[in-house]
Every structure is written in C-alpha cells, then in structure tokens.
Short mmCIF file of N, CA and C in Angstrom, two decimals:
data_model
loop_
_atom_site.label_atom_id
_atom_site.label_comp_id
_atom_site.label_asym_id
_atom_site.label_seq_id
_atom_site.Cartn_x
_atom_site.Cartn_y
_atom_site.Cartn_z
N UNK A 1 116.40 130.19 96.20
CA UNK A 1 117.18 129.19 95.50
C UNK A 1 116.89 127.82 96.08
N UNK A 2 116.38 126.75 95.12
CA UNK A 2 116.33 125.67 95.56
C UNK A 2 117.72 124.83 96.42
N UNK A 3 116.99 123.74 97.45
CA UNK A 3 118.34 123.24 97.56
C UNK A 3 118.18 121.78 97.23
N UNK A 4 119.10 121.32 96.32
CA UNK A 4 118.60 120.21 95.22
C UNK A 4 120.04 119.34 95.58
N UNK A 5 120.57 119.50 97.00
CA UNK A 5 121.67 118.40 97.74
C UNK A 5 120.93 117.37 98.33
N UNK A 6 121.36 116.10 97.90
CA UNK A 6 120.73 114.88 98.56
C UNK A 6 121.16 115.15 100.18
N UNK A 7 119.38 114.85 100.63
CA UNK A 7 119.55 114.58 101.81
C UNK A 7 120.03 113.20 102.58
N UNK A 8 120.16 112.34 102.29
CA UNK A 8 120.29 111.28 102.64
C UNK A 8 122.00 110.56 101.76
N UNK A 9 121.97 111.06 100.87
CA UNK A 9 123.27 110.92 99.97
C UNK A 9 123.74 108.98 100.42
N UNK A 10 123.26 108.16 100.28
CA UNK A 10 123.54 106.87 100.52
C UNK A 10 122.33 106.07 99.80
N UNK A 11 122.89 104.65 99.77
CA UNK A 11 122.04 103.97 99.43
C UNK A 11 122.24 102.50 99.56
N UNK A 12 121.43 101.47 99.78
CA UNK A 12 121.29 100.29 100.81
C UNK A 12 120.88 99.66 100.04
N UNK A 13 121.38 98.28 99.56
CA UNK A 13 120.94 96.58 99.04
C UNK A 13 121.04 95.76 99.85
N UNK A 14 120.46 94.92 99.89
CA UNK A 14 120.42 93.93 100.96
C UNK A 14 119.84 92.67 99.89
N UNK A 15 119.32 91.64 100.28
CA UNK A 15 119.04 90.34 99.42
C UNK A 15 117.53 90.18 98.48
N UNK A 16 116.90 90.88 99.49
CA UNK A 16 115.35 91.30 99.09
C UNK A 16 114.56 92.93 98.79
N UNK A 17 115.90 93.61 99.44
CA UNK A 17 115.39 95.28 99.06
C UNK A 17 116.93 96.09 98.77
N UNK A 18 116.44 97.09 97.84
CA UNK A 18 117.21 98.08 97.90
C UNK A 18 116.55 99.69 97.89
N UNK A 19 117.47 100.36 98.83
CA UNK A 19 116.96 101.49 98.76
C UNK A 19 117.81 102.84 98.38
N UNK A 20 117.48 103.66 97.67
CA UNK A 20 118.23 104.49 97.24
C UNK A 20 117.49 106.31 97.29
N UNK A 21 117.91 107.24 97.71
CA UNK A 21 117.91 108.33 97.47
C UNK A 21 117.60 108.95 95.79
N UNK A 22 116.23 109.19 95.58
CA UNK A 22 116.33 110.00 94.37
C UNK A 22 116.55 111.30 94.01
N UNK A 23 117.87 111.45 93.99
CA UNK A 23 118.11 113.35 94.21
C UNK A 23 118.60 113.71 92.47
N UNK A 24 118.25 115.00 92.11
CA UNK A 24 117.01 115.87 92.70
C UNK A 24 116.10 115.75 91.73
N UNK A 25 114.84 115.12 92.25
CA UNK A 25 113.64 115.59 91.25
C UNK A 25 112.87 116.88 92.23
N UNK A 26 112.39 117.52 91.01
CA UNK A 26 111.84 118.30 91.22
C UNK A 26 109.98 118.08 91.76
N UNK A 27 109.69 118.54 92.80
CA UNK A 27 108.54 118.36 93.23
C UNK A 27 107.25 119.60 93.56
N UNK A 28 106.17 119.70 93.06
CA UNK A 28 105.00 120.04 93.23
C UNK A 28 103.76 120.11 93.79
N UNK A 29 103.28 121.22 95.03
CA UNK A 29 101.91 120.23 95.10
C UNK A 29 100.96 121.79 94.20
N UNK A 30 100.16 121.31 93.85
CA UNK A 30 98.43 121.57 93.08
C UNK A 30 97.68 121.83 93.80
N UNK A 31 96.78 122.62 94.09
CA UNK A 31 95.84 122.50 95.11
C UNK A 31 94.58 123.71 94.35
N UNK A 32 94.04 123.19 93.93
CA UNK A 32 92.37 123.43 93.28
C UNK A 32 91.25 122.22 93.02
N UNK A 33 89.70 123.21 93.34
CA UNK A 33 88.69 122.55 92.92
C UNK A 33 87.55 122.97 91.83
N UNK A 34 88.05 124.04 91.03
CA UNK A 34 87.01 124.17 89.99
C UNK A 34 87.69 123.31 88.69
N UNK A 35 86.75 123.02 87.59
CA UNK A 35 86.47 122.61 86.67
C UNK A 35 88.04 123.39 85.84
N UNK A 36 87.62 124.64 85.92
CA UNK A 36 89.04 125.50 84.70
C UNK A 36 90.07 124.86 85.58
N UNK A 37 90.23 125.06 86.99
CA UNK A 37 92.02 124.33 87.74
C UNK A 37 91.70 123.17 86.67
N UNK A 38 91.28 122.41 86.77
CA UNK A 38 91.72 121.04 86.41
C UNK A 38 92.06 121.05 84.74
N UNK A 39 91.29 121.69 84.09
CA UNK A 39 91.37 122.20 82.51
C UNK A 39 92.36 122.75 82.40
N UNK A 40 92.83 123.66 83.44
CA UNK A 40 94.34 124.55 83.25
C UNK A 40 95.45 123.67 83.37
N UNK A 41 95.07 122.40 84.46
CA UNK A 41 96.21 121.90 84.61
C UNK A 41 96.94 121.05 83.68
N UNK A 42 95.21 120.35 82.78
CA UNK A 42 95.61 118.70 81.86
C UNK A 42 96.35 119.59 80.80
N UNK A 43 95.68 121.26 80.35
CA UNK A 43 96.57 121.75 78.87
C UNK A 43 98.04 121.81 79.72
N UNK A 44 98.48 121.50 80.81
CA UNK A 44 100.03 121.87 81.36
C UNK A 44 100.64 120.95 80.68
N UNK A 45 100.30 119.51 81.54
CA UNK A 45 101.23 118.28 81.35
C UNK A 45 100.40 117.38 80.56
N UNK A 46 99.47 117.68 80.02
CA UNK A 46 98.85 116.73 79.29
C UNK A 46 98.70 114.98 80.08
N UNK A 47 98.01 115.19 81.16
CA UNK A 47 97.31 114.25 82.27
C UNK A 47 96.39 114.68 82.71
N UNK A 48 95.22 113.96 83.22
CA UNK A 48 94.22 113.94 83.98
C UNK A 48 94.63 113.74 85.36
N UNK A 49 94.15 114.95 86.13
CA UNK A 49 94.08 114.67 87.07
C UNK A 49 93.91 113.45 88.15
N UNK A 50 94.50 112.65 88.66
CA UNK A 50 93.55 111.53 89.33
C UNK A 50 92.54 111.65 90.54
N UNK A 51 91.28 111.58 90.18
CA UNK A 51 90.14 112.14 91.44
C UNK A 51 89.84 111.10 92.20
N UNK A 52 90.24 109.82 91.92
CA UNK A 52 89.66 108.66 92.65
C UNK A 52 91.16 108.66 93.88
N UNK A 53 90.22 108.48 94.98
CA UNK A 53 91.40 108.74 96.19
C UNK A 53 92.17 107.34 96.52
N UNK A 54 93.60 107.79 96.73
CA UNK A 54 94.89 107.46 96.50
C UNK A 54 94.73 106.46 95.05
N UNK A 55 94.66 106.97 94.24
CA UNK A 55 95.59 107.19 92.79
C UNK A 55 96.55 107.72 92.34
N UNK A 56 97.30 107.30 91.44
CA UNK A 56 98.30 108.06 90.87
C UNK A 56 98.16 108.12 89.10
N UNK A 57 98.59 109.25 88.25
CA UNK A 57 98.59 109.13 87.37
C UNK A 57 100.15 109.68 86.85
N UNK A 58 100.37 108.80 84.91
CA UNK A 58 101.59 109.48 84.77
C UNK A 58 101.98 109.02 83.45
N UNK A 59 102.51 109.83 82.87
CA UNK A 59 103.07 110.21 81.30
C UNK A 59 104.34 109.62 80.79
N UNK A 60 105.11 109.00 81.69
CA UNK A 60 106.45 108.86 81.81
C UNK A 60 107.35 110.11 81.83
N UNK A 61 106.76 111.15 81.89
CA UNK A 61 107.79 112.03 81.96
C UNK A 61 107.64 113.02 83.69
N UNK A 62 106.46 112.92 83.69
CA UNK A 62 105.79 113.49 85.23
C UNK A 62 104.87 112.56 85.69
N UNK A 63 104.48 112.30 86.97
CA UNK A 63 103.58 111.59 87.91
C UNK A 63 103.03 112.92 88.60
N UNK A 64 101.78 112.18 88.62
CA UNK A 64 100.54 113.06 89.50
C UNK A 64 100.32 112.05 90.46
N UNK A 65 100.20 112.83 91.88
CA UNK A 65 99.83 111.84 92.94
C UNK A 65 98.60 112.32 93.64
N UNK A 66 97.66 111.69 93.83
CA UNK A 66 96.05 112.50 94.21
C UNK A 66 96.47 112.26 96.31
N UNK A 67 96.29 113.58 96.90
CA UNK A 67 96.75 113.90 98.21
C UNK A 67 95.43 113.74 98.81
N UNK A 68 94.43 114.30 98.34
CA UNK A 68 93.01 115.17 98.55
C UNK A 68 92.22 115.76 97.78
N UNK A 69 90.77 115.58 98.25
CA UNK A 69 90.38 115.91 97.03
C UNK A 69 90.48 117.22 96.01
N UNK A 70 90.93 118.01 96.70
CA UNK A 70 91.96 119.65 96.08
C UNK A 70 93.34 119.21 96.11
N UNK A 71 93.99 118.31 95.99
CA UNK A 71 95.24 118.65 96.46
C UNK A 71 96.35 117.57 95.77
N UNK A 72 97.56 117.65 94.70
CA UNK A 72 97.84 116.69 94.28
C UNK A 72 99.17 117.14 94.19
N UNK A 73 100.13 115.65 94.02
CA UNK A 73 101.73 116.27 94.42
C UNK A 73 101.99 115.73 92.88
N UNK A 74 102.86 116.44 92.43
CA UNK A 74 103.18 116.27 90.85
C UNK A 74 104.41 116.33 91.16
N UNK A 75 105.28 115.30 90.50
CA UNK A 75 107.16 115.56 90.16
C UNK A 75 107.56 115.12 88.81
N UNK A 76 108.81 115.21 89.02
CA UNK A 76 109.45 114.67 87.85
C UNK A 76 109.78 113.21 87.77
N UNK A 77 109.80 112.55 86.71
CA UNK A 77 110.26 111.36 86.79
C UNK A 77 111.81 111.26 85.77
N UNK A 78 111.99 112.53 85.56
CA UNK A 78 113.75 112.63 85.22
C UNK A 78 114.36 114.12 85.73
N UNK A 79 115.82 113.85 85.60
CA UNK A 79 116.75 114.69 86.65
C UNK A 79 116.68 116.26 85.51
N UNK A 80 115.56 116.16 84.67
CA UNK A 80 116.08 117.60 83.79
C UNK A 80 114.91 118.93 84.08
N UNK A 81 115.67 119.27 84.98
CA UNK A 81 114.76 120.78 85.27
C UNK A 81 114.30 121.72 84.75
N UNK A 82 115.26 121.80 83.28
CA UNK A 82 114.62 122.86 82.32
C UNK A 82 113.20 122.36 81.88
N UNK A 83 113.36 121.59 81.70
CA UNK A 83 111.66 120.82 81.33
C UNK A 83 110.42 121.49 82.44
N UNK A 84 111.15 121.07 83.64
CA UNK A 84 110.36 121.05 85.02
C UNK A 84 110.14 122.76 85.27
N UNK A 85 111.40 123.71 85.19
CA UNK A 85 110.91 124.80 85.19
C UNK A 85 109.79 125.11 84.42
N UNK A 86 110.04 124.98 82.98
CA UNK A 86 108.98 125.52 82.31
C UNK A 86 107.22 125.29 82.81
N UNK A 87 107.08 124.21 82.62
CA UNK A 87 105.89 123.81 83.67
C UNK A 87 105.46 124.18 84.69
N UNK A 88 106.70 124.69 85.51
CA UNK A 88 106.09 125.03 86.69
C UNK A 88 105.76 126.71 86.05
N UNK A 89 106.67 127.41 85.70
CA UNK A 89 106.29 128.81 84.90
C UNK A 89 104.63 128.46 84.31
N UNK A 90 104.71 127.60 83.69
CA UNK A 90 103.08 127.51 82.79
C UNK A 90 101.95 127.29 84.05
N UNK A 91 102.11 126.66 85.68
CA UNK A 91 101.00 126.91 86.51
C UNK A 91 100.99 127.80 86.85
N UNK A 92 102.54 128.51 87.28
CA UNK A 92 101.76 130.07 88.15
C UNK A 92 101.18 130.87 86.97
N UNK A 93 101.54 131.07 85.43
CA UNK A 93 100.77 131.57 84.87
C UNK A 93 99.46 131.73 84.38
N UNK A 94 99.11 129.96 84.23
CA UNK A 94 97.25 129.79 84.43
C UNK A 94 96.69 129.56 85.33
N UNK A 95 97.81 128.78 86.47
CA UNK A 95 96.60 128.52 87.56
C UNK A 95 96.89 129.58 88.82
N UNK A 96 98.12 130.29 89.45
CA UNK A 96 98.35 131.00 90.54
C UNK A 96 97.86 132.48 89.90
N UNK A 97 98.31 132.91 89.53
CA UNK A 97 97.96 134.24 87.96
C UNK A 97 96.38 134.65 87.98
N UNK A 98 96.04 133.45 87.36
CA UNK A 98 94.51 133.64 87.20
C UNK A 98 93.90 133.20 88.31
N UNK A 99 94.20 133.14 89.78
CA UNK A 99 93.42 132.97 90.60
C UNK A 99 92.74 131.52 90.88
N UNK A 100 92.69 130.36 90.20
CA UNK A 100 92.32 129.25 89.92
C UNK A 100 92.94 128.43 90.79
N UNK A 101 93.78 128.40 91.68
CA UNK A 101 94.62 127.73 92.27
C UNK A 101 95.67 128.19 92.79
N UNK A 102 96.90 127.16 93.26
CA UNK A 102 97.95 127.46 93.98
C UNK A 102 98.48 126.62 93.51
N UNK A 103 100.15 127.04 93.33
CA UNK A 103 101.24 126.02 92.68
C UNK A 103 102.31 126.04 93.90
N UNK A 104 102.77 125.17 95.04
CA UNK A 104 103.95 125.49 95.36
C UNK A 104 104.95 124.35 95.29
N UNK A 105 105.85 125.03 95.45
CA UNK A 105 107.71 124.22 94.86
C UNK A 105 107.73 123.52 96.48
N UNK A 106 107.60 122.40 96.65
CA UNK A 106 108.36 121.17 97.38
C UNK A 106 109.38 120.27 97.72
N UNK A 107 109.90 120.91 96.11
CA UNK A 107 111.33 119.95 96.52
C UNK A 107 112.22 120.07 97.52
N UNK A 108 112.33 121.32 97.89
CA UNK A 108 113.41 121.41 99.16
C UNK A 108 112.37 120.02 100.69
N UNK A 109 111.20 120.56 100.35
CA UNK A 109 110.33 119.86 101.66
C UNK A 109 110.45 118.28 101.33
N UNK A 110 110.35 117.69 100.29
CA UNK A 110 110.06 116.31 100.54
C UNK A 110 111.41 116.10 100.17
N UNK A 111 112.04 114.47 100.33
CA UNK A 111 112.85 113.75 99.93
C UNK A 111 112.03 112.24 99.65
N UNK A 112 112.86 111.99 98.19
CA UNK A 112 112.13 110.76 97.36
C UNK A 112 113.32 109.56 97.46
N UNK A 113 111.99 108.96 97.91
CA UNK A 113 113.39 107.66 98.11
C UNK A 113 112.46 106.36 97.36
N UNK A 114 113.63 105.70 96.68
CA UNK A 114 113.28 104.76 95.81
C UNK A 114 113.37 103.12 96.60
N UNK A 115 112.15 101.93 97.03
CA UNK A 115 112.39 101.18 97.33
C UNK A 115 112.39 100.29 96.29
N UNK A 116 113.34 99.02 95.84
CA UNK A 116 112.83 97.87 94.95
C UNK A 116 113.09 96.18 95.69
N UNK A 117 112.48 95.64 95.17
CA UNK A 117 112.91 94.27 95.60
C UNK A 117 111.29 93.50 96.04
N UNK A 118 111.50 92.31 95.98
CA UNK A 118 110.23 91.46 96.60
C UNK A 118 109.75 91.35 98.18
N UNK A 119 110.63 92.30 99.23
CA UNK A 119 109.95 92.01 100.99
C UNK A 119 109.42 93.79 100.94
N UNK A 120 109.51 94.74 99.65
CA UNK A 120 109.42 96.25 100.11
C UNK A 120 107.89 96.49 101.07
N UNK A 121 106.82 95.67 100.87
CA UNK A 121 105.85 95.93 101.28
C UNK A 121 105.88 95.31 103.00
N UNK A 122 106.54 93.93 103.00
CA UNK A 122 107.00 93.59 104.40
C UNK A 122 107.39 94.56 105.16
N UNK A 123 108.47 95.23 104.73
CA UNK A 123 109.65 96.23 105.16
C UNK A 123 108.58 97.45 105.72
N UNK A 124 107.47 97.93 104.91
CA UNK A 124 106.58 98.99 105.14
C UNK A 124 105.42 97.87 106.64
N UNK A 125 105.04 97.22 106.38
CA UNK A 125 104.59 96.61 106.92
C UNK A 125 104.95 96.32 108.41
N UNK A 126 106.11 96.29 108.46
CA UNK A 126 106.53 96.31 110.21
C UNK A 126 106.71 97.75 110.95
N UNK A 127 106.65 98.83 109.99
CA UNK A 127 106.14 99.92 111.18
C UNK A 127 104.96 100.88 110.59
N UNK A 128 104.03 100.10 110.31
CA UNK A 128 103.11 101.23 109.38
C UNK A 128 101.69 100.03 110.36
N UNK A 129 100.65 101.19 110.18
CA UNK A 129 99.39 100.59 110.79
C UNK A 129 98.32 100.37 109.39
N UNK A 130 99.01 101.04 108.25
CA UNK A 130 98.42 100.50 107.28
C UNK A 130 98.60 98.76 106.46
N UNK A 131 97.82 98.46 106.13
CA UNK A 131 96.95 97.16 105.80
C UNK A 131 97.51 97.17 104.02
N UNK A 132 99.18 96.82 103.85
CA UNK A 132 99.56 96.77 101.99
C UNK A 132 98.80 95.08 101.42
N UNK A 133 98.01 94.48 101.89
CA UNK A 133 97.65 93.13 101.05
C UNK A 133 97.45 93.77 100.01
N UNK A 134 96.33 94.74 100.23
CA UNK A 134 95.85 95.26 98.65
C UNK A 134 96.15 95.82 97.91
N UNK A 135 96.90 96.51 98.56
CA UNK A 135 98.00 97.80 98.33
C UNK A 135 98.61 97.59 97.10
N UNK A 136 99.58 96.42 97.64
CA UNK A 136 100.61 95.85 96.99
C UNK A 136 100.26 95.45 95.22
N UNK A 137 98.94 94.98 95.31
CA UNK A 137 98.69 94.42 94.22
C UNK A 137 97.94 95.76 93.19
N UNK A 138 98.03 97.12 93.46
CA UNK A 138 96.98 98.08 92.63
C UNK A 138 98.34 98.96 92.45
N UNK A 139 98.57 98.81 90.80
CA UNK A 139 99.44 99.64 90.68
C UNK A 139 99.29 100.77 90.48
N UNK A 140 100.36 101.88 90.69
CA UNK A 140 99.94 103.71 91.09
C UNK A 140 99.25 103.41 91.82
N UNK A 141 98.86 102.65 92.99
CA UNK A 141 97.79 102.66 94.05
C UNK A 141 98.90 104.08 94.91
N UNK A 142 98.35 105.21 95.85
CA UNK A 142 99.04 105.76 96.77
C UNK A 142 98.51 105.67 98.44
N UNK A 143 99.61 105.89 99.07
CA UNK A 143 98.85 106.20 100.60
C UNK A 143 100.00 107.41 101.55
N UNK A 144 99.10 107.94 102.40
CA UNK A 144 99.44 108.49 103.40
C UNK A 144 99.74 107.81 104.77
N UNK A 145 100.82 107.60 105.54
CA UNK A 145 100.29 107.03 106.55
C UNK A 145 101.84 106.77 107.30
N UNK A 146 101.58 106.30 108.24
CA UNK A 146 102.87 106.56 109.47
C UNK A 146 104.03 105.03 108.91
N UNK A 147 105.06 105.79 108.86
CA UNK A 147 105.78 104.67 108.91
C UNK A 147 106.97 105.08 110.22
N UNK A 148 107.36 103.90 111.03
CA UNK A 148 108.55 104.05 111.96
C UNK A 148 107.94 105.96 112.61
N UNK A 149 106.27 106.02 112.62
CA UNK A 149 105.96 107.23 113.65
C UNK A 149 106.21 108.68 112.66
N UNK A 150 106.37 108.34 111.57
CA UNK A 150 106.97 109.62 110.84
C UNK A 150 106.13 109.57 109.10
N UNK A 151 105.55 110.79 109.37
CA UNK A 151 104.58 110.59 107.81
C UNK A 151 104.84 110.59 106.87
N UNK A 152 104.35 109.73 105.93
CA UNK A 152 105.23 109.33 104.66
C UNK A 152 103.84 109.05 103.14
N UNK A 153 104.17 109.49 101.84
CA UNK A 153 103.70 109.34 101.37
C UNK A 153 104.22 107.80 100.47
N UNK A 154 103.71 107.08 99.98
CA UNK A 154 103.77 106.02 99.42
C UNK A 154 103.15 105.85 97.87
N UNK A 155 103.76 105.62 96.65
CA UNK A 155 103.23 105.21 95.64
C UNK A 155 103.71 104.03 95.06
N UNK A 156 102.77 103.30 94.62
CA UNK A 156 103.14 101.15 94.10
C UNK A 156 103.31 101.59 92.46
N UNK A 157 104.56 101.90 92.61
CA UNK A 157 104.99 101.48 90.72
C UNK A 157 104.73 100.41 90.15
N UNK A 158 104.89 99.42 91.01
CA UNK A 158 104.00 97.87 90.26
C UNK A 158 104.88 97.06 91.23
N UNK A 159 104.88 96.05 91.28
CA UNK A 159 104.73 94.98 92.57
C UNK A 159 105.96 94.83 93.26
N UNK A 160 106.81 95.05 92.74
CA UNK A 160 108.08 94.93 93.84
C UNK A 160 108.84 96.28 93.81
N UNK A 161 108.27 97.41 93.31
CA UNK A 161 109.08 98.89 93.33
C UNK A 161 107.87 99.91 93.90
N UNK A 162 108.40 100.75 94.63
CA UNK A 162 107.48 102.08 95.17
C UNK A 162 108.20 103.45 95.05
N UNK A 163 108.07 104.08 95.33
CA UNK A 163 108.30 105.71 95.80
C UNK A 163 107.78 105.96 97.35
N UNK A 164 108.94 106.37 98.01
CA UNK A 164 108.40 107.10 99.41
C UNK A 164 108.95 108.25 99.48
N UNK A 165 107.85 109.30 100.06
CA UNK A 165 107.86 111.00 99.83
C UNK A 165 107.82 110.99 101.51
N UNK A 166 109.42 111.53 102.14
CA UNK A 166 109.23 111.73 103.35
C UNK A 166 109.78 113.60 103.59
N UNK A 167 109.08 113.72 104.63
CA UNK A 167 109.80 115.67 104.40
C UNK A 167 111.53 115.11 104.89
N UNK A 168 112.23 116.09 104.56
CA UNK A 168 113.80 116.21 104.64
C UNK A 168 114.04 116.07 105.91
N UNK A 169 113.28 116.84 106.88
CA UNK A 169 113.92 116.63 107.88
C UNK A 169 114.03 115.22 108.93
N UNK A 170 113.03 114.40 108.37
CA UNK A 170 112.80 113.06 109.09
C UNK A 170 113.59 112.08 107.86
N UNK A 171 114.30 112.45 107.20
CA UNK A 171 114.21 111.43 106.02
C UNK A 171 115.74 110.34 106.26
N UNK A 172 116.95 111.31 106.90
CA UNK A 172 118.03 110.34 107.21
C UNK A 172 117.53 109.28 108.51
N UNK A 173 116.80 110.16 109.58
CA UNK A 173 116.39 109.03 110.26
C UNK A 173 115.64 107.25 109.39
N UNK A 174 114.75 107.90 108.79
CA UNK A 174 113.97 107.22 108.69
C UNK A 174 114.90 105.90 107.77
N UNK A 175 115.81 106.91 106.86
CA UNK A 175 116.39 105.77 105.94
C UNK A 175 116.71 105.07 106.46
N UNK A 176 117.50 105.52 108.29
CA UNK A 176 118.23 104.52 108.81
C UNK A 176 117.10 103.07 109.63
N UNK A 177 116.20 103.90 109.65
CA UNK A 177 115.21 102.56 110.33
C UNK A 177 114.79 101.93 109.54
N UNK A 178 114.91 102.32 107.90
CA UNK A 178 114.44 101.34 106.77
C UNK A 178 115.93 100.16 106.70
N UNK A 179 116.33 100.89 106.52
CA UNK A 179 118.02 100.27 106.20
C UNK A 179 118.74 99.19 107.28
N UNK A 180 118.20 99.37 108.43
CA UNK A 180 118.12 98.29 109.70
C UNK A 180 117.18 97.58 109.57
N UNK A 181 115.81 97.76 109.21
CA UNK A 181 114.84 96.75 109.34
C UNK A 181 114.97 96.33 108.05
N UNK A 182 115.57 96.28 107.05
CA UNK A 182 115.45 95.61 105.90
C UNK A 182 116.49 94.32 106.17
N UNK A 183 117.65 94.93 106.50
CA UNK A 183 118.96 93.51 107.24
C UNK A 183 118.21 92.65 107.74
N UNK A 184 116.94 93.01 108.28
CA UNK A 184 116.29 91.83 109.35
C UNK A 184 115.30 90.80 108.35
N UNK A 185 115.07 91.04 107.33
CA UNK A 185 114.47 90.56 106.54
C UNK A 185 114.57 89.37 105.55
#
C-alpha cells in the first residue's frame, strides 16, 4: 500500500520564493535501452522519451524526466490516480511482462516540492556546487546534484518555477534549510 501522507505537510512564502509540498503525485522511474522499451513506452503516455541528457519532456498531464541514459522518472502532473494507476498497469504489462524493462513505483521514495518566485535559483545556488546561469534560462532543463549535502533532483518549469525530487527521508530537513535560507534572501 502506497503511503501518499505529505511528508513535509507545510509550506513557506517569503518576498521572493515560495515553497510548497506537492502531495501526492504519483511517481515512476523507467529503466530500459532497446528500441521496443522506448516504442512500448511512447504507445503508454503518448511522449517521447527525452534522450538528450538532463531534459525533460511533458503532455500536461505527465512529465518525463531523463535520469540516464536507461533511466527516466515519470509522474503525474495532477492529484488523480485512477489515471496514474492505469498507466502504470499498461508498463508492467508491456514493458516489466514482456521483459523489455522495469517499471518501479517511487512515490513513497521521493517527495516533490514545488519552488516559485524570482531568487529560486539563488536559493539553489547557495548550497549546490552546481553552476544554474544556464540552467535557469533552458526550460525542462533537469539536474542531479547536491543541495545543503543531500541529493536532489531538479527540473526548470520556466524561469521563476522548478520541481525538486528529494527522497522522504531527507526532505523535512532539507525544507527546513530551504525555508531558512530563503528568509535570508
């Protein structure tokens, strides 16, 4: 049984950012490299895979996030699971089923947290060793990479909004070192 309780259950505005808990979308990772995975996957959700590394692709109804070059995290971009079940039923049936791949359920593992405002890339910027000049400006651009010492996935919805994918168990910390270093801002 999933557990689809916000981990973090709060949420933080300040003058230049706000941050909020997105509970519960449902989350996915993909992980194949033949030709049929990827054919099995676009007849799923009707998307292309994204192969160019850290891309993101998306339908408005699901986002694909490229991890590796086998390896991609897919969620929801609304709170309705019957949708999301079915889909996920349609990979283990073409892609886990037929051997083509691996589908596993993430949502309990990650927590999605929503940043918006004009300093969000600052805010990433004071504990990350990654370099957002460019970042900032490539939308669905994604990255992997340490923030406040704790690994975090990152996607640029477009210039002043992102997505950060942190696992559950680092994720109240982390809100709280976002949520302090944003006051400072």
């Amino acid at each position: 049984m999933l557990n689809l309780q916000p981990a973090i259950n709060d949420q933080k505005k300040f003058s230049n950012i706000e941050l909020k808990e997105i509970s519960p979308i449902r989350k996915l990772i993909l992980r194949g490299k033949s030709r049929e995975f990827i054919s099995a996957v676009g007849k799923v959700i009707n998307i292309l895979l994204p192969t160019e590394a850290n891309t993101s692709s998306s339908n408005g109804e699901i986002t694909v996030v490229w991890l590796s070059p086998d390896e991609w995290l897919i969620f929801s971009n609304t709170i309705d699971d019957k949708d999301f079940n079915q889909i996920e039923e349609k990979f283990i049936q073409n892609i886990s089923k037929t051997k083509l791949g691996a589908v596993i359920d993430v949502t309990d593992q990650f927590v999605m947290i929503s940043l918006s405002g004009n300093k969000i890339f600052d805010l990433f910027q004071t504990g990350s060793p990654f370099n957002f000049n460019e970042f900032r400006n490539k939308k669905g651009a994604t990255t992997q990479t340490l923030l406040a010492k704790i690994d975090v996935i990152i996607q640029n919805k477009d210039q002043n909004d992102a997505n950060l994918f942190v696992r559950r168990s680092f994720s109240r910390h982390l809100f709280s070192w976002m949520s302090d270093s944003a006051s400072r801002l």
